[in-house]
mmCIF file of C-alpha atoms in Angstrom:
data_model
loop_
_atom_site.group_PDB
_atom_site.id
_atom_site.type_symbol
_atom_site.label_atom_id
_atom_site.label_comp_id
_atom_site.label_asym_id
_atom_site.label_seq_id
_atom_site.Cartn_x
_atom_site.Cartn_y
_atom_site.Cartn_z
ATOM 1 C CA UNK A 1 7.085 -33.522 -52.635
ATOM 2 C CA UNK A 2 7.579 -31.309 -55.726
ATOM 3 C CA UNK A 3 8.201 -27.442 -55.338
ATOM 4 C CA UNK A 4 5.207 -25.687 -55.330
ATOM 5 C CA UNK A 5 6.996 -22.284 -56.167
ATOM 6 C CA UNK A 6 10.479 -22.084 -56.039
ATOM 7 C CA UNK A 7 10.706 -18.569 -55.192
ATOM 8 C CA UNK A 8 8.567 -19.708 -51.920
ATOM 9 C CA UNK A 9 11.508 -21.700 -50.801
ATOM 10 C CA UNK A 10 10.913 -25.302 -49.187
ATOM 11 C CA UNK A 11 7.306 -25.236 -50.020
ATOM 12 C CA UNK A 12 5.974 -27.960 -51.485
ATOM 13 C CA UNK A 13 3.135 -29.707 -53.138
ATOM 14 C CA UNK A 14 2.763 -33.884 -51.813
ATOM 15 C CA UNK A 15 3.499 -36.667 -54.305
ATOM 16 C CA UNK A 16 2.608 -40.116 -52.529
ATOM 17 C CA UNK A 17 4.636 -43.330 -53.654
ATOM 18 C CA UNK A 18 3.207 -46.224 -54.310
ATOM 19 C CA UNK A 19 4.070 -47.759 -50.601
ATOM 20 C CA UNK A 20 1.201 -47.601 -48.829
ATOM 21 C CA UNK A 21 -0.199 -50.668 -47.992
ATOM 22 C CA UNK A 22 1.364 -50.169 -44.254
ATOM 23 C CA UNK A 23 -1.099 -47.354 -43.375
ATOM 24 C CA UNK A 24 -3.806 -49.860 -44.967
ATOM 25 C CA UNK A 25 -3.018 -52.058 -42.384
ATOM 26 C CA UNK A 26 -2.479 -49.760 -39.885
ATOM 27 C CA UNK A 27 -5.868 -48.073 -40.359
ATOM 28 C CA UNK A 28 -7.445 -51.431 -40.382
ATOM 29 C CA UNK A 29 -5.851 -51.639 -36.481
ATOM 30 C CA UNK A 30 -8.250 -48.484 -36.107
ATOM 31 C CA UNK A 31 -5.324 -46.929 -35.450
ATOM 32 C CA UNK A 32 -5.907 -43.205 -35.881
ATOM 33 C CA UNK A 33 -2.603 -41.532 -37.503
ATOM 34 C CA UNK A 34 -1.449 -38.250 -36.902
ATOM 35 C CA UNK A 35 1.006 -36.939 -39.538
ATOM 36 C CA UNK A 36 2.887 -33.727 -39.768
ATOM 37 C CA UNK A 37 2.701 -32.257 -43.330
ATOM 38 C CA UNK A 38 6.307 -32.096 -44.173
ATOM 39 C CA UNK A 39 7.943 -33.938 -46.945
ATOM 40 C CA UNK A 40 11.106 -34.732 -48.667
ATOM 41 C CA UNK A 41 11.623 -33.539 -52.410
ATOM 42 C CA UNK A 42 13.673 -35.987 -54.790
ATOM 43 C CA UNK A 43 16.942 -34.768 -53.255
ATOM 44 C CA UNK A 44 16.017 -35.356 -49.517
ATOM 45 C CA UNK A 45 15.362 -31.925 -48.113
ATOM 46 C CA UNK A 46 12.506 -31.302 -46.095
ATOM 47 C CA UNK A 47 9.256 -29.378 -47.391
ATOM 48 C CA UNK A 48 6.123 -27.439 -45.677
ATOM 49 C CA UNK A 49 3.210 -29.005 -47.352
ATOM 50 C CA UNK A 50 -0.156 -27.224 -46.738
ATOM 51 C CA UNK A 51 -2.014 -29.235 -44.414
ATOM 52 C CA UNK A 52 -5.421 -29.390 -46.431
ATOM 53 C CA UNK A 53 -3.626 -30.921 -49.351
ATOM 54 C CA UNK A 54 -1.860 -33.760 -47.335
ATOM 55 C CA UNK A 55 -4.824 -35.010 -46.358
ATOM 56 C CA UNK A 56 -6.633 -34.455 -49.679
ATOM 57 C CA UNK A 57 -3.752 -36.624 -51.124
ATOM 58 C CA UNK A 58 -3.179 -39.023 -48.447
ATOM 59 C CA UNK A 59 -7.098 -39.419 -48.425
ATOM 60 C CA UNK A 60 -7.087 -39.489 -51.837
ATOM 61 C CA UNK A 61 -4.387 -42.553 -51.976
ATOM 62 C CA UNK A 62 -5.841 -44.834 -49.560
ATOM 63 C CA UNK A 63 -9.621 -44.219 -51.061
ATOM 64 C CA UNK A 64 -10.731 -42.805 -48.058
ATOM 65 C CA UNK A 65 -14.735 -43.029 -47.406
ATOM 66 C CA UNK A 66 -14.763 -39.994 -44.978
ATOM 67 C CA UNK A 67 -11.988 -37.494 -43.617
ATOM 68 C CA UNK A 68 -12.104 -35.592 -40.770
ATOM 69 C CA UNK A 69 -10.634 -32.306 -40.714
ATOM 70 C CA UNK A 70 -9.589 -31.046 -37.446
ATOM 71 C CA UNK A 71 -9.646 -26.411 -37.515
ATOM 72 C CA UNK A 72 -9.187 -24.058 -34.699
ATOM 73 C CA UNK A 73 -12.743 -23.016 -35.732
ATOM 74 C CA UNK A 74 -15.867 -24.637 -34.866
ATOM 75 C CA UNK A 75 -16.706 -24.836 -38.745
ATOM 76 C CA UNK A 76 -17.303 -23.208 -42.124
ATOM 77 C CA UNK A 77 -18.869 -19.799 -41.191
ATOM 78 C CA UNK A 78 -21.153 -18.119 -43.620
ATOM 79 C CA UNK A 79 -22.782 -14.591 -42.848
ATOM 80 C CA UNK A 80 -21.065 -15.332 -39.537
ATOM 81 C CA UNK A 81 -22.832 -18.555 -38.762
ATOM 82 C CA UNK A 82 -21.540 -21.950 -38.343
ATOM 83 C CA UNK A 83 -23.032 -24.265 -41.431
ATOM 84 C CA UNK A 84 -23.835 -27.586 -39.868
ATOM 85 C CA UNK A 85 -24.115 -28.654 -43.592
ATOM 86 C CA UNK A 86 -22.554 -26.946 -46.502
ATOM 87 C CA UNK A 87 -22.545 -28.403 -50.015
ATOM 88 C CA UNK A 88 -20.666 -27.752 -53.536
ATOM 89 C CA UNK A 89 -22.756 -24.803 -54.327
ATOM 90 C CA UNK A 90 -22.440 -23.035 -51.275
ATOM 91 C CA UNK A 91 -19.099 -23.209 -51.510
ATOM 92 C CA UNK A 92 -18.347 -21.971 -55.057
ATOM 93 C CA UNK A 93 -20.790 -19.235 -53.873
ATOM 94 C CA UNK A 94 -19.241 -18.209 -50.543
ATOM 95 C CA UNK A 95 -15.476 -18.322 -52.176
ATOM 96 C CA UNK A 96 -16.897 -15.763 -54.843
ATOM 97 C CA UNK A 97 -18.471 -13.696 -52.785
ATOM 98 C CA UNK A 98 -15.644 -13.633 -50.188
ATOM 99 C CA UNK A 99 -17.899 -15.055 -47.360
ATOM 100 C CA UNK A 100 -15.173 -17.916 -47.490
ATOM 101 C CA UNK A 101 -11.994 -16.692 -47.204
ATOM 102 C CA UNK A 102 -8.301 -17.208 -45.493
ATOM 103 C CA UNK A 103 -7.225 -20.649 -45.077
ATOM 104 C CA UNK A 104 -10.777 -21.814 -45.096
ATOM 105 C CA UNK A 105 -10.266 -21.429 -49.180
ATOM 106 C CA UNK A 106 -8.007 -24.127 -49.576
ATOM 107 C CA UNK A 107 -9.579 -26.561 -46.999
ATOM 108 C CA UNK A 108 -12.833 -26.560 -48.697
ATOM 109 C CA UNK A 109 -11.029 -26.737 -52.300
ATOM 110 C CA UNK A 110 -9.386 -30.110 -50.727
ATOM 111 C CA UNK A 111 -12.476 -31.216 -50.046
ATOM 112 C CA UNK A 112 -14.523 -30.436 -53.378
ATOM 113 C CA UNK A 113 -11.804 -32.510 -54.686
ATOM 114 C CA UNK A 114 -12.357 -35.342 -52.632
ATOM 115 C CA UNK A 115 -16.065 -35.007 -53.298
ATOM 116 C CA UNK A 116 -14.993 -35.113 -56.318
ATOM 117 C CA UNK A 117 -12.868 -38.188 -55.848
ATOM 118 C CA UNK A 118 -16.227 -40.261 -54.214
ATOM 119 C CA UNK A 119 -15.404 -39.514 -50.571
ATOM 120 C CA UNK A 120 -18.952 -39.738 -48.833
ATOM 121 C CA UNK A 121 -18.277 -37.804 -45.461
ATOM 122 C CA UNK A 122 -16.321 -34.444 -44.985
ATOM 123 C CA UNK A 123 -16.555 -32.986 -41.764
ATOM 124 C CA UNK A 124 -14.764 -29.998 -40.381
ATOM 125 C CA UNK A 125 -14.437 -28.734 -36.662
ATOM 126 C CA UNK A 126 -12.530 -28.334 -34.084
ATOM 127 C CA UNK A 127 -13.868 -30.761 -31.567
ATOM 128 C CA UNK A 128 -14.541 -34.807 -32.626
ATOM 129 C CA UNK A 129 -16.978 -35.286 -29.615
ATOM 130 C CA UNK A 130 -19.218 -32.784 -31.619
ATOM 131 C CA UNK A 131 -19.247 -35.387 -34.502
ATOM 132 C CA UNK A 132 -21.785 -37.523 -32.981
ATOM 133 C CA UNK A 133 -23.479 -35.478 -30.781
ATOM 134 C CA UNK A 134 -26.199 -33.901 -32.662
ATOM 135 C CA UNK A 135 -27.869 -32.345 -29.550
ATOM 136 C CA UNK A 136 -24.929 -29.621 -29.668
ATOM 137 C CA UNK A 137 -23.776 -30.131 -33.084
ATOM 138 C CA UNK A 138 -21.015 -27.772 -34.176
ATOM 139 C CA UNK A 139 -18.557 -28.479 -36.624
ATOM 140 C CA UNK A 140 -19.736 -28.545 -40.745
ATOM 141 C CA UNK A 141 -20.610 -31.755 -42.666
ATOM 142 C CA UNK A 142 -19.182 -31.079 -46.363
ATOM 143 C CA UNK A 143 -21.940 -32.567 -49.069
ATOM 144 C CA UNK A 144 -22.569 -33.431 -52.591
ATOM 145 C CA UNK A 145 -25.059 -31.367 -54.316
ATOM 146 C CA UNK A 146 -25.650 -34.051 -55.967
ATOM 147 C CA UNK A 147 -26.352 -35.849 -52.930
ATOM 148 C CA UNK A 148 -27.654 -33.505 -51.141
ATOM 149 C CA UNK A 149 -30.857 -32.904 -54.369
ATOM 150 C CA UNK A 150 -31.009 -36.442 -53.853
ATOM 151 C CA UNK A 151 -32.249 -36.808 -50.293
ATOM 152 C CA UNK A 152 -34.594 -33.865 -50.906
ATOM 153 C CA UNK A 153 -36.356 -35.974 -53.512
ATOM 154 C CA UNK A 154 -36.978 -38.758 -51.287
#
C-alpha cells in the first residue's frame, strides 16, 4: 500500500503486485475469499485500507465480471428508500445533492469506477440470500446508464 495521507498515520491506499494468479485459481475452486483490508507499505508495516477500495482494486486486478458488496444497510437509500436499481446518474445526482452521503460516498465511487472498468454486476446489501430472491428483493443493483438506456430501447 502507499500512504494515503501521511498526517493520517497508517492509512493507506492498495497497490496490487503482479502475483495473482493464486486467487485466479482459487476463485476458479468457487472458493469465496474473505480478505481483511490491511496492507503492508514498501517497508513492511501494516496499513488500514478503506474497504470499498480493496475491492475496487482487487476486483479491478482479477477483471472481475460482478462484485458483491456486503453493508450493514439493506442498500443505497435515496429520499429514504432502498433503490433496488441505481445507475451512474443517480448517483452523481444523489452525491450532489447530499441524498448520498457517509461511507455510502466512497462505496458507490468504487463502483462507478468499476463500471467504469467493464464490471457488469454491482450489487450492494447486507444479506446475499436477497440476491436472488426477487420476491423480497432488498439490497441495490449498481447499473450503467449506458446500459441501463439500452434495455429501455429494446
Amino acid at each position: 500500500a502507499e500512504y494515503l495521507n501521511t498526517d493520517l498515520g497508517y492509512v493507506g491506499v492498495p497497490k496490487v503486485n503482479s502475483q495473482t494468479q493464486w486467487l485466479k485459481d482459487l476463485l476458479m475452486t468457487k472458493t469465496i475469499p474473505v480478505f481483511a483490508s490491511i496492507c503492508r507499505d514498501s517497508e513492511g508495516h501494516l496499513m488500514n485500507v478503506n474497504a470499498d477500495l480493496f475491492t475496487m482494486v482487487l476486483a479491478e486486478t482479477i477483471q472481475a465480471d460482478s462484485v458483491i458488496f456486503l453493508s450493514d444497510v439493506d442498500g443505497v437509500k435515496i429520499y429514504g428508500r432502498t433503490q433496488s436499481q441505481i445507475s451512474e446518474t443517480d448517483i452523481h445526482r444523489g452525491i450532489i445533492n447530499g441524498e448520498i452521503k457517509d461511507g455510502m460516498v466512497p462505496k458507490l465511487q468504487s463502483c462507478l469506477n468499476l463500471i467504469n472498468q467493464g464490471v457488469n454486476k454491482i450489487w450492494i446489501g447486507n444479506d446475499l440470500h436477497q440476491i436472488n430472491n426477487s420476491s423480497k428483493s432488498k439490497g441495490t443493483w449498481v447499473v450503467s446508464s449506458r446500459k441501463r438506456k439500452l434495455g429501455a430501447r429494446v
